[in-house]
XYZ file of C-alpha atoms in Angstrom:
440
model
C -37.219 -8.554 -10.516
C -35.719 -11.106 -13.039
C -32.229 -12.113 -13.253
C -29.707 -14.844 -14.674
C -28.230 -17.029 -11.797
C -25.571 -19.663 -12.103
C -25.128 -22.208 -9.467
C -21.825 -24.150 -9.152
C -21.708 -26.900 -6.570
C -20.636 -30.690 -6.739
C -23.380 -31.540 -4.365
C -25.882 -32.651 -7.073
C -28.871 -32.727 -4.451
C -28.048 -29.188 -3.155
C -27.626 -27.969 -6.708
C -30.847 -29.198 -7.642
C -32.418 -27.936 -4.640
C -31.112 -24.616 -4.913
C -32.221 -24.353 -8.571
C -35.753 -25.240 -7.588
C -35.893 -22.545 -5.047
C -34.239 -19.898 -7.202
C -36.545 -20.846 -10.281
C -39.773 -20.471 -8.032
C -38.599 -16.951 -7.709
C -38.810 -16.698 -11.772
C -34.951 -16.099 -12.029
C -33.498 -17.836 -15.057
C -31.175 -20.506 -13.433
C -28.246 -22.662 -14.893
C -26.498 -25.302 -13.120
C -22.725 -26.520 -13.177
C -21.237 -29.118 -11.187
C -17.634 -27.913 -11.853
C -15.345 -24.816 -12.326
C -14.588 -25.971 -15.947
C -18.312 -26.189 -17.113
C -19.243 -23.129 -15.018
C -16.646 -21.001 -16.910
C -17.914 -22.547 -20.284
C -21.565 -21.602 -19.310
C -20.415 -17.887 -18.302
C -19.010 -17.718 -22.040
C -22.374 -19.064 -23.517
C -24.863 -17.028 -21.428
C -25.118 -13.268 -19.934
C -25.414 -14.314 -15.958
C -26.023 -11.407 -13.419
C -25.075 -13.465 -10.093
C -23.137 -16.520 -9.437
C -23.823 -18.973 -6.295
C -20.812 -21.014 -5.740
C -19.283 -23.339 -3.362
C -16.202 -22.378 -1.785
C -14.392 -26.117 -2.508
C -15.224 -27.449 -6.004
C -13.439 -30.532 -7.760
C -11.124 -28.493 -9.972
C -10.723 -25.351 -8.392
C -10.674 -23.299 -5.214
C -13.516 -21.115 -4.675
C -11.342 -17.994 -3.452
C -9.233 -18.166 -6.781
C -12.587 -18.753 -8.886
C -13.923 -15.521 -7.632
C -10.932 -13.367 -9.054
C -10.950 -15.424 -12.404
C -14.901 -14.454 -12.713
C -14.583 -10.723 -11.593
C -11.621 -10.235 -13.927
C -13.507 -11.527 -16.949
C -17.041 -10.206 -16.135
C -16.794 -7.218 -13.396
C -20.296 -6.676 -13.590
C -21.025 -9.932 -12.237
C -21.911 -10.448 -8.411
C -20.725 -13.870 -6.697
C -22.019 -15.475 -3.508
C -20.044 -18.134 -1.962
C -21.719 -20.882 -0.211
C -19.386 -22.633 2.597
C -19.426 -25.229 5.417
C -18.983 -23.592 8.719
C -15.389 -24.880 8.872
C -14.388 -22.951 5.648
C -15.485 -19.665 6.707
C -12.201 -18.188 6.468
C -11.956 -19.528 2.947
C -15.283 -17.470 2.462
C -13.749 -13.986 3.687
C -10.875 -14.245 1.834
C -12.852 -14.748 -1.348
C -14.640 -11.579 -0.705
C -11.493 -9.858 -0.437
C -10.810 -11.131 -4.164
C -14.310 -9.570 -4.835
C -17.073 -11.864 -3.745
C -20.343 -9.816 -2.798
C -21.232 -12.140 0.188
C -21.160 -15.860 1.562
C -23.671 -17.846 2.985
C -23.298 -20.827 5.388
C -24.920 -23.896 4.227
C -27.886 -25.608 6.103
C -27.720 -22.434 8.510
C -28.515 -19.476 6.243
C -30.853 -21.135 3.521
C -33.673 -18.338 4.330
C -31.177 -15.750 3.578
C -30.727 -16.764 -0.218
C -33.310 -15.023 -1.851
C -32.876 -11.665 -0.010
C -29.029 -11.502 -0.647
C -30.068 -12.693 -4.385
C -31.981 -9.910 -4.756
C -29.463 -7.183 -3.189
C -26.680 -8.761 -5.237
C -28.975 -8.109 -8.248
C -29.342 -4.548 -7.186
C -25.536 -4.128 -7.199
C -25.159 -5.729 -10.380
C -27.429 -2.792 -11.710
C -25.096 -0.554 -10.061
C -21.966 -2.139 -11.640
C -23.408 -2.044 -15.236
C -24.290 1.777 -14.981
C -20.413 2.225 -13.977
C -18.844 0.139 -16.619
C -18.991 2.769 -19.346
C -15.481 4.422 -19.065
C -15.165 8.485 -20.032
C -14.246 9.369 -23.649
C -11.115 10.964 -22.493
C -9.751 8.031 -20.699
C -5.631 8.099 -21.122
C -4.507 5.519 -23.484
C -0.887 4.170 -23.903
C 1.922 5.919 -22.503
C -0.185 8.556 -21.040
C -1.475 6.107 -18.357
C 2.038 6.168 -16.801
C 1.819 8.808 -14.371
C 5.013 10.694 -12.749
C 8.208 12.479 -13.128
C 10.638 10.776 -11.013
C 13.962 9.528 -12.447
C 12.909 5.784 -11.524
C 9.661 5.886 -13.544
C 10.695 7.983 -16.096
C 13.517 5.321 -16.939
C 11.163 2.537 -16.877
C 8.837 4.576 -19.190
C 11.638 5.275 -21.644
C 12.491 1.391 -21.644
C 9.077 0.443 -22.528
C 8.712 3.086 -25.439
C 11.980 1.618 -27.056
C 10.720 -2.117 -26.683
C 7.259 -1.255 -27.782
C 8.677 -0.250 -31.075
C 9.922 -3.896 -31.699
C 8.375 -7.358 -31.502
C 10.554 -8.766 -28.541
C 9.197 -10.434 -25.516
C 8.895 -8.254 -22.172
C 9.137 -9.450 -18.720
C 8.112 -6.692 -16.200
C 9.467 -7.300 -12.803
C 8.839 -5.503 -9.491
C 6.396 -5.566 -6.211
C 2.637 -6.057 -6.330
C 0.686 -3.053 -7.336
C 3.514 -1.254 -9.158
C 1.472 -0.986 -12.352
C 2.762 -3.931 -14.564
C -0.629 -4.244 -16.388
C -0.691 -0.570 -17.090
C 2.755 -0.874 -18.533
C 2.141 -3.846 -20.469
C -1.111 -2.490 -22.113
C 1.064 0.852 -22.667
C 3.328 -1.420 -24.777
C 0.828 -2.505 -26.859
C -0.548 0.712 -27.559
C 3.053 1.950 -28.529
C 3.560 -1.070 -30.698
C 2.222 -1.842 -34.561
C -0.114 -4.464 -32.916
C -2.369 -1.877 -31.314
C -5.081 -2.116 -33.888
C -5.418 -5.965 -32.752
C -6.519 -7.498 -29.522
C -4.507 -6.833 -26.098
C -5.421 -9.954 -23.963
C -4.679 -10.284 -20.457
C -4.998 -13.408 -17.789
C -3.738 -13.667 -14.307
C -1.983 -17.214 -14.157
C -2.363 -17.245 -10.353
C -6.396 -17.012 -10.501
C -6.904 -20.521 -12.264
C -6.295 -24.059 -11.663
C -3.987 -26.105 -14.191
C -6.992 -27.486 -16.430
C -8.719 -24.003 -16.808
C -5.708 -22.156 -17.248
C -4.730 -24.794 -19.992
C -8.177 -24.285 -21.392
C -8.100 -20.337 -21.032
C -4.724 -20.174 -22.799
C -5.143 -22.878 -25.628
C -8.799 -23.299 -26.087
C -10.605 -26.596 -26.668
C -13.016 -28.538 -29.009
C -16.377 -29.524 -28.346
C -16.502 -32.486 -25.879
C -12.793 -32.147 -24.866
C -14.031 -32.751 -21.434
C -17.428 -32.775 -19.430
C -18.986 -29.278 -19.679
C -17.113 -28.420 -23.145
C -20.641 -27.620 -25.065
C -19.050 -26.017 -27.661
C -15.653 -25.151 -29.667
C -13.605 -22.355 -27.435
C -11.232 -20.255 -28.859
C -8.245 -19.608 -26.397
C -6.631 -16.512 -25.370
C -3.384 -17.451 -27.470
C -5.737 -17.497 -30.423
C -7.516 -14.273 -29.542
C -4.220 -12.683 -29.280
C -3.324 -13.432 -32.774
C -1.664 -10.062 -34.300
C -1.947 -8.591 -30.894
C -0.503 -8.645 -27.494
C -0.960 -11.659 -24.609
C 0.041 -10.383 -21.302
C 0.401 -13.449 -18.676
C 0.433 -11.847 -15.299
C 1.900 -13.825 -12.529
C 3.770 -15.677 -14.890
C 5.907 -17.204 -11.764
C 2.795 -18.747 -10.601
C 1.951 -20.944 -13.908
C 2.210 -24.757 -13.321
C 5.367 -26.496 -14.556
C 3.444 -28.647 -17.324
C 1.903 -25.704 -18.807
C 5.391 -23.933 -18.927
C 6.683 -26.718 -21.292
C 3.508 -25.918 -23.601
C 3.889 -22.001 -23.415
C 7.413 -22.707 -24.745
C 6.571 -24.483 -27.498
C 4.261 -21.799 -28.656
C 6.876 -19.035 -28.340
C 9.317 -21.057 -30.419
C 7.203 -22.420 -33.137
C 4.172 -20.151 -33.098
C 2.054 -23.254 -33.098
C -0.155 -24.900 -30.377
C -2.923 -27.280 -30.197
C -6.288 -27.025 -28.742
C -7.406 -29.361 -25.900
C -9.217 -32.531 -27.470
C -7.728 -31.480 -31.018
C -4.963 -33.095 -33.192
C -4.496 -30.568 -35.898
C -2.007 -27.627 -35.169
C -3.039 -24.082 -34.962
C -1.060 -21.201 -35.429
C -1.037 -17.487 -33.885
C 1.364 -14.462 -34.384
C 1.500 -12.511 -30.647
C 3.616 -10.520 -28.844
C 4.122 -11.873 -25.315
C 4.743 -9.406 -22.465
C 4.859 -11.065 -18.959
C 4.872 -10.017 -15.325
C 5.821 -11.286 -11.840
C 6.667 -10.384 -8.504
C 8.496 -13.450 -7.880
C 12.508 -14.072 -8.440
C 12.327 -16.355 -11.473
C 15.951 -17.086 -10.729
C 15.432 -18.522 -7.552
C 12.411 -20.231 -8.667
C 14.429 -21.761 -11.240
C 16.908 -23.305 -8.074
C 13.842 -24.329 -6.639
C 12.587 -26.347 -9.558
C 9.380 -24.357 -9.768
C 10.335 -22.448 -13.135
C 12.014 -23.710 -16.617
C 15.269 -22.090 -17.089
C 14.656 -22.401 -20.719
C 11.319 -20.560 -20.447
C 12.995 -17.798 -18.494
C 15.274 -17.166 -21.331
C 12.665 -16.957 -23.671
C 10.854 -14.472 -21.772
C 13.603 -12.384 -20.232
C 14.443 -10.753 -23.961
C 13.835 -7.315 -22.449
C 13.312 -6.931 -18.692
C 11.762 -3.847 -17.024
C 11.919 -3.605 -13.403
C 9.059 -1.194 -12.126
C 10.247 0.998 -8.789
C 8.129 0.444 -5.682
C 5.920 3.694 -4.777
C 8.688 4.315 -1.777
C 11.276 4.910 -4.382
C 9.233 7.309 -6.236
C 7.843 9.443 -3.319
C 8.074 12.660 -5.445
C 5.347 11.209 -7.772
C 2.992 10.591 -4.825
C 1.241 13.690 -5.048
C 0.561 13.553 -8.923
C -0.836 9.876 -8.375
C -3.121 10.821 -5.569
C -4.591 13.946 -7.500
C -5.033 11.479 -10.546
C -7.282 9.268 -7.961
C -9.199 12.056 -6.638
C -10.215 12.982 -10.111
C -11.097 9.364 -11.210
C -13.206 8.876 -7.725
C -14.510 12.272 -7.543
C -15.969 11.710 -11.320
C -17.234 8.176 -10.251
C -19.130 9.347 -7.333
C -20.573 12.422 -8.967
C -18.479 14.801 -6.832
C -17.669 18.320 -7.545
C -15.521 20.710 -6.045
C -13.318 18.546 -3.528
C -11.336 20.771 -1.737
C -7.766 19.180 -0.794
C -5.753 20.665 2.257
C -1.957 20.212 2.706
C -2.076 18.118 5.380
C -3.677 15.473 3.341
C -0.769 15.345 1.193
C 1.553 15.474 4.133
C 0.291 12.383 5.872
C 0.175 10.269 2.708
C 4.095 11.203 2.107
C 4.625 9.704 5.724
C 3.078 6.021 4.763
C 5.630 3.499 3.328
C 3.104 2.216 0.887
C 3.969 -1.506 1.012
C 1.186 -2.089 -1.282
C 2.274 0.571 -3.760
C 0.030 2.324 -6.276
C -2.828 -0.161 -5.623
C -2.944 0.580 -1.986
C -3.037 4.377 -2.750
C -5.739 4.159 -5.139
C -7.607 2.309 -2.037
C -6.734 5.046 0.655
C -7.952 7.769 -1.748
C -11.268 5.979 -2.615
C -11.995 5.401 1.041
C -10.738 9.083 2.224
C -13.571 10.339 -0.320
C -15.887 8.402 1.457
C -14.954 9.594 4.757
C -14.526 13.375 3.887
C -16.880 15.943 5.443
C -17.930 19.103 3.638
C -16.254 17.969 0.528
C -12.934 18.591 2.068
C -10.071 16.003 1.990
C -7.789 16.228 4.905
C -5.807 14.271 7.262
C -8.844 13.336 9.021
C -10.353 11.645 5.833
C -7.416 9.261 5.603
C -8.010 5.422 6.702
C -5.755 5.393 9.590
C -7.253 8.777 11.334
C -8.190 6.936 14.278
C -4.700 5.797 15.201
C -3.947 9.653 15.932
C -6.306 9.972 18.803
C -4.823 9.450 22.226
C -5.058 6.068 23.716
C -6.905 7.438 26.686
C -9.762 8.875 24.666
C -11.352 5.586 24.313
C -14.692 6.963 23.748
C -13.562 9.296 20.971
C -11.949 6.487 19.358
C -15.335 4.141 19.375
C -17.374 7.049 18.378
C -14.953 7.851 15.350
C -15.022 4.126 14.375
C -18.778 3.998 14.625
C -19.285 6.977 12.165
C -16.430 5.467 10.041
C -18.515 2.336 9.657
C -21.755 4.201 9.022
C -20.247 6.329 6.306
C -18.723 3.170 4.540
C -21.935 1.259 4.483
C -23.843 4.397 3.515
C -21.421 4.595 0.249
C -21.698 0.522 -0.506
C -25.777 0.930 -0.010
C -25.592 -1.672 2.765
C -23.326 -4.236 1.039
C -21.534 -5.658 4.134
C -19.182 -7.533 1.885
C -18.163 -4.288 -0.023
C -17.633 -2.495 2.953
C -15.262 -4.911 4.881
C -13.113 -4.734 1.539
C -12.830 -0.982 2.181
C -12.499 -1.287 6.048
C -9.768 -4.010 5.338
C -11.350 -5.924 8.142
C -12.826 -9.595 8.080
C -16.628 -9.865 7.497
C -17.098 -11.882 10.649
C -15.072 -8.611 12.501
C -17.503 -6.273 10.809
C -20.407 -8.146 11.842
C -19.292 -8.173 15.562
C -18.896 -4.260 15.485
C -22.395 -3.800 13.915
C -23.748 -5.636 16.706
C -21.521 -3.751 19.251
C -22.461 -0.197 17.849
C -26.018 -1.097 17.369
C -25.887 -0.831 13.674
C -28.068 -2.646 10.899
């Protein structure tokens, strides 16, 4: 099996050693010693698998995983870590990494793990094609509760203007869905909708991603790169987690908003971009201003039109409708037909507080479809079903847990990192339970 592999590590000797090992397996290998040069290479070449050190000079590997998976969802990432940094690798897998290796201890596992990751890449690519009838614009916003209808009404009105929009609310409430709907409801919908999560990049990489750079602007800048501000010309730029943007970049963003002009990294001439800005945050920006973490002048520029999205617990009447939508979505992905849903399934859903909001509900529905028996979704299909067993019935709990883990591993085709994500446990805990139950 051939594959395109990118290795990222600032230990040059290890970088060259890994490159040689993988090249001997007839993989096409490229090497990078910084996150910045790696992001540049990802733009230039089509990679399948990335092997990256957890600690890089210009980025934290945990954040880098999220950045790469956002831009290249088909790609799989294997983290390499020193023994003392295993918790970082586990966190990275929660951000979407495929698996991790401990440097020095797991060298013999590299080749088999890369082959498994390549199998997962094939599966990813087959799932990327979206159904032709995918909802667009404000059709994506599901619900009939007064709270969501009010937010939707405000969004529909502001979409017809060019005003900057600030979306606020808890994590998982659907801010990117609203941002995309505002774009689709505007005169700019024929042009690009460009999104970036400001918390996923180091200051240097975020600056390059937003403003672009000229060839030679820094080590690894092998060619001119168009930034997202330029990409959004005529369209919409969505800045998620704007409260996480470094204060130095806030000043540059403010200048762009005021003048529509910007300067690429490594360039002196001024470029122009006419874009509509939609920003989102789960932070209290007024409090961040008091603490010196956010510019007040930028806040006033952003907060022309604020829309606060309600938490799911504030719109429980929409829960059944949202759950049905996710059941249809994942049934289609898993090629399931005639899924029956019992009334107690929805009753159990309604009892949850949903601190993770719509994102948590989506994950719960996906897991329940994996765990269901006889194509029937009932209370026992839900992730926390084991909590309803009696404490004295310990054998039953162990039995259920073993079956639960087996089903999830079957669904993930043996991918332990993905299984740990769905089970919401650490990878080390999963390995311990596999040994405890005699599972492989």
